[in-house]
Short mmCIF file of C-alpha atoms in Angstrom, two decimals:
data_model
loop_
_atom_site.label_atom_id
_atom_site.label_comp_id
_atom_site.label_asym_id
_atom_site.label_seq_id
_atom_site.Cartn_x
_atom_site.Cartn_y
_atom_site.Cartn_z
CA MET A 1 16.75 -5.54 -5.00
CA GLY A 2 19.22 -4.99 -7.82
CA SER A 3 23.00 -5.15 -7.68
CA ASP A 4 24.60 -5.32 -4.23
CA LYS A 5 27.24 -2.91 -5.51
CA GLN A 6 24.94 -0.16 -6.82
CA ILE A 7 22.43 2.28 -5.31
CA GLY A 8 21.18 4.81 -7.85
CA ILE A 9 24.29 6.41 -9.37
CA TRP A 10 26.45 5.36 -6.41
CA LYS A 11 28.71 2.39 -6.95
CA ILE A 12 30.64 0.58 -4.26
CA ARG A 13 34.40 1.06 -4.13
CA GLU A 14 36.17 -1.42 -1.93
CA ASN A 15 39.17 -0.46 0.17
CA ARG A 16 41.00 -2.12 3.00
CA LYS A 17 39.01 -0.57 5.86
CA SER A 18 35.44 -0.30 4.68
CA GLU A 19 33.18 -0.43 1.64
CA ILE A 20 32.41 3.05 0.31
CA PHE A 21 29.79 4.04 -2.25
CA ILE A 22 30.94 6.79 -4.61
CA ARG A 23 29.30 8.39 -7.63
CA ASP A 24 29.86 6.12 -10.61
CA PRO A 25 32.28 7.91 -12.99
CA ALA A 26 30.65 6.12 -15.93
CA ARG A 27 27.41 7.98 -15.16
CA TYR A 28 28.90 11.46 -14.78
CA ARG A 29 26.37 12.92 -17.21
CA GLU A 30 23.65 12.12 -14.67
CA TYR A 31 25.31 13.83 -11.70
CA SER A 32 23.30 17.05 -12.03
CA HIS A 33 20.03 15.11 -11.75
CA TRP A 34 20.88 13.47 -8.43
CA ALA A 35 21.55 14.59 -4.87
CA TRP A 36 24.93 16.17 -4.20
CA THR A 37 26.01 13.15 -2.17
CA LEU A 38 29.64 12.40 -3.00
CA SER A 39 30.03 9.22 -0.97
CA PHE A 40 28.73 7.15 1.93
CA SER A 41 29.81 4.00 3.71
CA LEU A 42 28.09 0.64 3.59
CA ASN A 43 28.83 0.20 7.29
CA LYS A 44 26.74 2.14 9.79
CA GLU A 45 28.47 3.85 12.72
CA HIS A 46 25.63 6.04 14.00
CA ARG A 47 21.89 6.45 13.63
CA ARG A 48 21.23 6.36 9.89
CA VAL A 49 18.39 7.85 7.85
CA VAL A 50 17.88 7.18 4.15
CA TYR A 51 16.28 10.22 2.54
CA ILE A 52 14.70 9.94 -0.92
CA GLY A 53 13.09 12.91 -2.63
CA ASP A 54 12.20 14.24 -6.04
CA SER A 55 13.32 17.66 -7.32
CA VAL A 56 11.36 19.35 -4.51
CA GLY A 57 12.79 17.07 -1.86
CA MET A 58 16.27 17.42 -3.35
CA GLY A 59 16.21 21.20 -3.03
CA HIS A 60 16.73 21.80 -6.73
CA TYR A 61 18.45 25.12 -7.56
CA TYR A 62 19.73 25.46 -3.97
CA ARG A 63 22.08 22.50 -3.69
CA PRO A 64 24.86 21.83 -2.86
CA HIS A 65 24.88 24.75 -0.40
CA PHE A 66 21.38 24.06 0.90
CA SER A 67 19.00 21.10 0.77
CA PRO A 68 16.21 19.68 2.94
CA ALA A 69 18.46 16.71 3.75
CA ILE A 70 21.13 19.02 5.19
CA VAL A 71 18.53 20.72 7.38
CA LEU A 72 17.10 17.36 8.43
CA GLU A 73 20.48 16.04 9.51
CA LYS A 74 21.15 19.17 11.58
CA MET A 75 17.72 18.99 13.24
CA MET A 76 18.08 15.30 14.07
CA GLU A 77 21.57 15.75 15.49
CA ASP A 78 20.37 18.65 17.65
CA ASN A 79 17.53 16.53 19.02
CA PHE A 80 18.77 12.94 18.96
CA GLY A 81 22.55 13.03 18.77
CA LYS A 82 24.86 11.85 16.02
CA THR A 83 22.81 11.07 12.91
CA GLU A 84 23.78 10.36 9.31
CA VAL A 85 21.29 11.35 6.60
CA ILE A 86 22.07 9.77 3.24
CA ASP A 87 20.43 11.80 0.49
CA LEU A 88 19.51 9.63 -2.53
CA SER A 89 17.17 12.15 -4.14
CA LYS A 90 16.68 12.55 -7.87
CA ASP A 91 14.86 15.14 -9.94
CA ASN A 92 12.00 13.91 -12.13
CA LEU A 93 11.83 10.85 -9.90
CA MET A 94 9.88 8.16 -11.70
CA TYR A 95 7.99 5.34 -10.01
CA HIS A 96 10.32 2.50 -11.02
CA THR A 97 13.38 4.49 -9.88
CA LEU A 98 11.73 5.24 -6.53
CA ILE A 99 11.04 1.54 -5.96
CA GLU A 100 14.61 0.60 -6.94
CA LEU A 101 16.08 3.23 -4.59
CA VAL A 102 13.93 2.16 -1.65
CA LEU A 103 14.79 -1.52 -2.08
CA SER A 104 18.50 -1.04 -2.79
CA SER A 105 18.86 1.30 0.20
CA LEU A 106 17.97 -1.55 2.57
CA LYS A 107 21.56 -2.79 2.29
CA LEU A 108 22.56 0.38 4.18
CA ASN A 109 20.64 -0.86 7.22
CA PRO A 110 18.82 2.43 7.87
CA ASP A 111 16.95 3.16 11.08
CA LEU A 112 14.41 5.23 9.17
CA ILE A 113 13.41 5.86 5.53
CA ILE A 114 12.05 9.30 4.67
CA LEU A 115 10.23 10.04 1.42
CA PHE A 116 9.80 13.68 0.36
CA LEU A 117 7.63 13.51 -2.75
CA GLY A 118 6.47 16.96 -3.70
CA ASP A 119 5.52 16.35 -7.31
CA ILE A 120 4.26 12.86 -8.09
CA LEU A 121 3.62 12.80 -11.83
CA TRP A 122 5.30 9.55 -12.93
CA LYS A 123 4.60 10.39 -16.57
CA ASP A 124 6.95 7.66 -17.78
CA ASP A 125 5.18 4.99 -15.74
CA VAL A 126 1.56 5.87 -16.46
CA ILE A 127 0.66 4.61 -19.92
CA PHE A 128 -2.33 5.91 -21.87
CA THR A 129 -3.66 4.47 -25.10
CA GLU A 130 -4.06 6.79 -28.08
CA ALA A 131 -7.82 6.68 -27.58
CA GLU A 132 -7.44 7.73 -23.94
CA LYS A 133 -5.11 10.57 -24.90
CA GLN A 134 -7.57 11.85 -27.46
CA ALA A 135 -10.38 11.66 -24.90
CA ILE A 136 -8.33 13.68 -22.41
CA PHE A 137 -7.48 16.36 -24.98
CA ALA A 138 -11.11 16.59 -26.02
CA ASP A 139 -12.34 16.87 -22.43
CA MET A 140 -9.79 19.57 -21.53
CA SER A 141 -11.74 22.06 -23.64
CA GLU A 142 -14.56 21.94 -21.10
CA SER A 143 -13.81 22.85 -17.47
CA LYS A 144 -16.72 20.70 -16.31
CA ASN A 145 -14.83 17.64 -17.56
CA ILE A 146 -11.87 18.12 -15.21
CA GLU A 147 -13.37 15.60 -12.76
CA LYS A 148 -13.64 13.06 -15.55
CA ILE A 149 -9.96 13.58 -16.46
CA GLN A 150 -9.03 13.30 -12.79
CA THR A 151 -10.82 9.98 -12.49
CA MET A 152 -9.06 8.63 -15.57
CA ILE A 153 -5.62 9.66 -14.30
CA LEU A 154 -6.19 8.28 -10.82
CA HIS A 155 -7.40 5.01 -12.31
CA LYS A 156 -3.94 4.68 -13.89
CA VAL A 157 -1.98 5.86 -10.86
CA ASN A 158 -3.82 3.93 -8.15
CA PRO A 159 -2.21 0.53 -8.95
CA LEU A 160 1.23 2.16 -8.69
CA LEU A 161 0.40 3.72 -5.33
CA GLU A 162 -1.04 0.46 -4.05
CA ASN A 163 2.10 -1.42 -5.05
CA LEU A 164 4.29 1.24 -3.41
CA MET A 165 2.29 0.84 -0.20
CA LYS A 166 2.74 -2.92 -0.41
CA VAL A 167 6.51 -2.58 -0.86
CA LEU A 168 6.80 -0.16 2.08
CA GLY A 169 4.53 -2.29 4.23
CA ASN A 170 6.74 -5.31 3.57
CA ILE A 171 9.80 -3.29 4.57
CA LYS A 172 8.26 -2.31 7.90
CA ARG A 173 7.10 -5.88 8.54
CA ASP A 174 10.25 -7.73 7.43
CA TYR A 175 12.98 -5.22 8.30
CA LYS A 176 11.29 -3.28 11.13
CA ILE A 177 12.18 0.00 9.41
CA PRO A 178 9.58 2.80 9.74
CA VAL A 179 8.76 5.01 6.76
CA LEU A 180 8.02 8.72 7.11
CA PHE A 181 6.38 10.87 4.44
CA ILE A 182 7.07 14.60 4.39
CA ASP A 183 4.07 16.56 3.19
CA PRO A 184 4.85 19.73 1.17
CA SER A 185 2.29 22.44 1.90
CA ARG A 186 1.37 22.73 -1.78
CA THR A 187 2.11 20.67 -4.85
CA LYS A 188 2.12 21.38 -8.56
CA SER A 189 -0.70 18.91 -9.08
CA GLN A 190 -2.83 20.92 -6.66
CA GLU A 191 -1.88 24.23 -8.29
CA LEU A 192 -2.81 22.91 -11.73
CA GLY A 193 -6.16 21.78 -10.40
CA LEU A 194 -5.90 18.41 -12.11
CA CYS A 195 -6.35 16.47 -8.92
CA GLY A 196 -8.33 18.92 -6.81
CA GLU A 197 -8.53 17.97 -3.16
CA GLN A 198 -7.61 14.37 -3.99
CA SER A 199 -3.98 14.90 -4.97
CA PHE A 200 -1.78 11.88 -5.64
CA GLN A 201 0.06 12.65 -2.42
CA ARG A 202 -3.15 12.75 -0.39
CA ILE A 203 -4.32 9.43 -1.82
CA LEU A 204 -0.92 7.91 -1.11
CA TRP A 205 -0.98 9.02 2.53
CA GLU A 206 -4.57 7.90 2.98
CA LYS A 207 -3.65 4.47 1.66
CA GLY A 208 -0.83 4.40 4.21
CA ARG A 209 -3.23 5.15 7.04
CA ASP A 210 -5.61 2.48 5.75
CA MET A 211 -2.85 -0.06 6.29
CA GLY A 212 -3.11 0.44 10.03
CA GLY A 213 -0.81 3.37 10.69
CA VAL A 214 2.21 1.75 9.09
CA PHE A 215 3.40 5.14 7.91
CA ARG A 216 3.62 8.59 9.43
CA GLU A 217 2.80 11.88 7.79
CA SER A 218 4.74 14.98 8.81
#
């Protein structure tokens, strides 16, 4: 689960009253790539939601004045009373970082974890051999080979999605924390046509449903 004193770029700063996570000054060059969350407490006083998104879920180009997390907190407070939404989003969110954020956020004792993944590419986590790369480039010249490319990509991504489902399933089982996926109406992968109807997001949600309704789709 990583260091008890670190969640993403937020590092714990101890004071006499409570333990507060602040943005790590040593990582100031990364600030622009993460949610505009200045600080949050380790101790929970109200209903708490951990919100993790990629650049889409972070509201890139609109923050800090507007973000989906800000809207979510307002909606939840209007409907359920005092609620704290802790935004841990990061642009270009890679698979290993997503897993680390989900696991390290458990120390915050959230009542709910929300994942807003609008652009699952994980290019740094999906490794292709040189031969596979050459095959993809060769097939891209023929539109009829798009399905073949799709199959090759999904073959690489599926183990990552399956492991993510396992991690989230363990969280629900062991910590009794539900996980909610927010479904963007369209994704870049769909617009590019590389995944067709079977986008990475769709496969991820279907795997969640296959696990017996562990997860909810918006």
